Short mmCIF file of C-alpha atoms in Angstrom, two decimals:
data_model
loop_
_atom_site.label_atom_id
_atom_site.label_comp_id
_atom_site.label_asym_id
_atom_site.label_seq_id
_atom_site.Cartn_x
_atom_site.Cartn_y
_atom_site.Cartn_z
CA MET A 1 -0.05 0.14 0.11
CA PRO A 2 1.63 3.28 -1.11
CA LEU A 3 0.66 6.45 0.12
CA VAL A 4 1.08 9.09 -2.65
CA ARG A 5 1.25 12.96 -2.32
CA ILE A 6 1.62 14.94 -5.35
CA ASP A 7 2.26 18.69 -5.36
CA ALA A 8 2.26 20.67 -8.57
CA LEU A 9 2.59 24.41 -9.38
CA LYS A 10 -0.24 25.85 -11.11
CA ALA A 11 -1.92 22.66 -11.76
CA ASP A 12 -5.65 22.35 -12.57
CA ARG A 13 -7.82 19.26 -11.69
CA GLU A 14 -7.16 17.74 -14.95
CA ARG A 15 -3.44 17.86 -14.76
CA LEU A 16 -3.45 16.55 -11.28
CA ASP A 17 -5.59 13.62 -12.09
CA ALA A 18 -3.41 12.85 -15.14
CA LEU A 19 -0.28 12.93 -12.77
CA GLY A 20 -2.23 10.79 -10.13
CA ARG A 21 -2.86 8.22 -12.77
CA ALA A 22 0.70 8.41 -14.25
CA VAL A 23 2.00 7.45 -10.43
CA HIS A 24 -0.34 5.02 -9.88
CA GLU A 25 0.06 3.15 -13.26
CA ALA A 26 3.98 3.18 -12.71
CA LEU A 27 3.64 1.82 -9.27
CA VAL A 28 1.48 -1.27 -10.56
CA GLY A 29 3.68 -1.62 -13.47
CA THR A 30 7.34 -1.62 -11.79
CA ILE A 31 6.70 -2.45 -8.17
CA GLY A 32 3.64 -4.55 -8.49
CA PHE A 33 1.09 -2.87 -6.40
CA PRO A 34 -2.49 -4.11 -7.01
CA PRO A 35 -4.53 -1.79 -9.30
CA ASP A 36 -7.23 -1.11 -6.57
CA ASP A 37 -4.49 -0.08 -4.06
CA ARG A 38 -4.73 3.74 -4.62
CA PHE A 39 -4.44 6.31 -1.90
CA GLN A 40 -3.39 9.70 -3.15
CA ILE A 41 -3.41 13.35 -1.90
CA LEU A 42 -3.26 15.72 -4.91
CA THR A 43 -2.61 19.41 -4.49
CA GLY A 44 -2.19 22.29 -7.05
CA HIS A 45 -0.41 25.36 -5.82
CA ASP A 46 -1.24 28.83 -7.40
CA GLY A 47 2.10 30.37 -6.76
CA ILE A 48 0.54 33.10 -4.41
CA SER A 49 -1.06 31.55 -1.49
CA GLY A 50 0.27 28.32 -2.07
CA THR A 51 3.69 28.06 -3.53
CA LEU A 52 6.63 25.54 -4.19
CA VAL A 53 10.34 26.59 -3.67
CA TYR A 54 12.85 24.76 -5.87
CA ASP A 55 16.21 25.59 -7.23
CA ASP A 56 18.19 23.85 -10.13
CA TYR A 57 20.23 21.43 -8.44
CA LEU A 58 22.57 18.68 -9.49
CA GLY A 59 22.34 20.17 -13.17
CA VAL A 60 18.57 19.76 -13.23
CA ARG A 61 16.95 23.00 -14.59
CA ARG A 62 13.58 23.12 -13.46
CA ASP A 63 10.72 25.72 -14.13
CA ASP A 64 6.97 26.42 -13.15
CA GLY A 65 6.23 22.91 -14.43
CA ILE A 66 7.62 21.54 -11.36
CA VAL A 67 5.85 18.33 -9.50
CA PHE A 68 6.91 16.99 -6.19
CA ILE A 69 5.83 13.48 -5.69
CA ALA A 70 6.36 11.86 -2.30
CA ILE A 71 5.55 7.96 -2.11
CA THR A 72 5.42 6.38 1.29
CA MET A 73 5.52 2.63 1.21
CA ARG A 74 6.77 -0.42 3.39
CA SER A 75 10.36 -1.04 2.94
CA GLY A 76 12.10 -4.12 1.11
CA ARG A 77 12.07 -3.09 -2.76
CA PRO A 78 15.43 -3.38 -4.58
CA ALA A 79 17.14 -0.25 -5.79
CA GLU A 80 16.71 -1.52 -9.40
CA ARG A 81 12.72 -1.74 -9.22
CA LYS A 82 12.93 1.97 -7.66
CA ARG A 83 15.18 3.33 -10.61
CA ALA A 84 12.58 1.62 -12.91
CA LEU A 85 9.67 3.31 -10.97
CA TYR A 86 11.31 6.69 -11.11
CA ARG A 87 11.91 6.29 -14.83
CA ARG A 88 8.31 5.22 -15.45
CA ILE A 89 6.62 8.07 -13.56
CA ALA A 90 8.75 10.65 -15.48
CA GLU A 91 7.72 8.88 -18.86
CA LEU A 92 4.20 8.64 -17.91
CA ALA A 93 3.96 12.07 -16.25
CA GLU A 94 5.29 13.67 -19.78
CA GLU A 95 2.67 11.59 -21.47
CA TYR A 96 -0.37 12.02 -19.60
CA ALA A 97 0.10 15.54 -18.06
CA GLY A 98 2.68 17.09 -20.19
CA THR A 99 5.23 17.36 -17.67
CA ALA A 100 8.75 17.63 -18.81
CA PRO A 101 10.77 14.67 -17.20
CA ARG A 102 13.32 17.28 -15.70
CA ASN A 103 10.35 18.89 -13.74
CA VAL A 104 9.27 15.41 -11.88
CA PHE A 105 11.03 15.41 -8.33
CA ILE A 106 10.41 11.95 -6.45
CA THR A 107 11.16 10.90 -3.04
CA VAL A 108 10.44 7.65 -1.34
CA THR A 109 10.13 7.15 2.32
CA GLU A 110 9.93 3.55 3.59
CA ASN A 111 8.68 2.10 6.71
CA GLU A 112 7.45 -1.20 8.33
CA SER A 113 4.19 -3.17 8.41
CA VAL A 114 3.36 -1.89 11.89
CA ASP A 115 3.60 1.88 10.57
CA TRP A 116 0.21 1.31 8.81
CA SER A 117 -3.59 1.65 9.98
CA PHE A 118 -6.15 1.58 7.24
CA GLY A 119 -9.05 2.17 9.74
CA HIS A 120 -10.51 1.41 12.90
CA GLY A 121 -7.22 2.18 14.82
CA ILE A 122 -5.88 -1.46 13.92
CA ALA A 123 -2.61 -1.95 12.30
CA GLN A 124 -3.92 -4.50 9.76
CA TYR A 125 -0.47 -5.41 8.33
CA ALA A 126 1.12 -6.01 11.96
CA PRO A 127 1.27 -9.60 12.95
#
């Protein structure tokens, strides 16, 4: 079960939906999550009341098309699958939302089974 947060500058509902679909399809295709395992927080920032701060870092030149994608999931995936995930998200974000791959910033945070509760105050994954 991944929890995905997507923050995009100057993104309308259509673009946010396209980005959400891109991330979900990449997670299903590269990591192997079930197709019905989708939990996302999609937020557009107008640049005035809600803004994103970014610099050109490590030689990557970004612009106002920036998208921050934060994925929280249980630990244990090998590095090569994560690299495949990053590539696929960038490809699909460009295809579905017109987002340049250089503007796709992704971070993964891993945790353990006991760190999840899907409702009722129960850690369903914990033994």
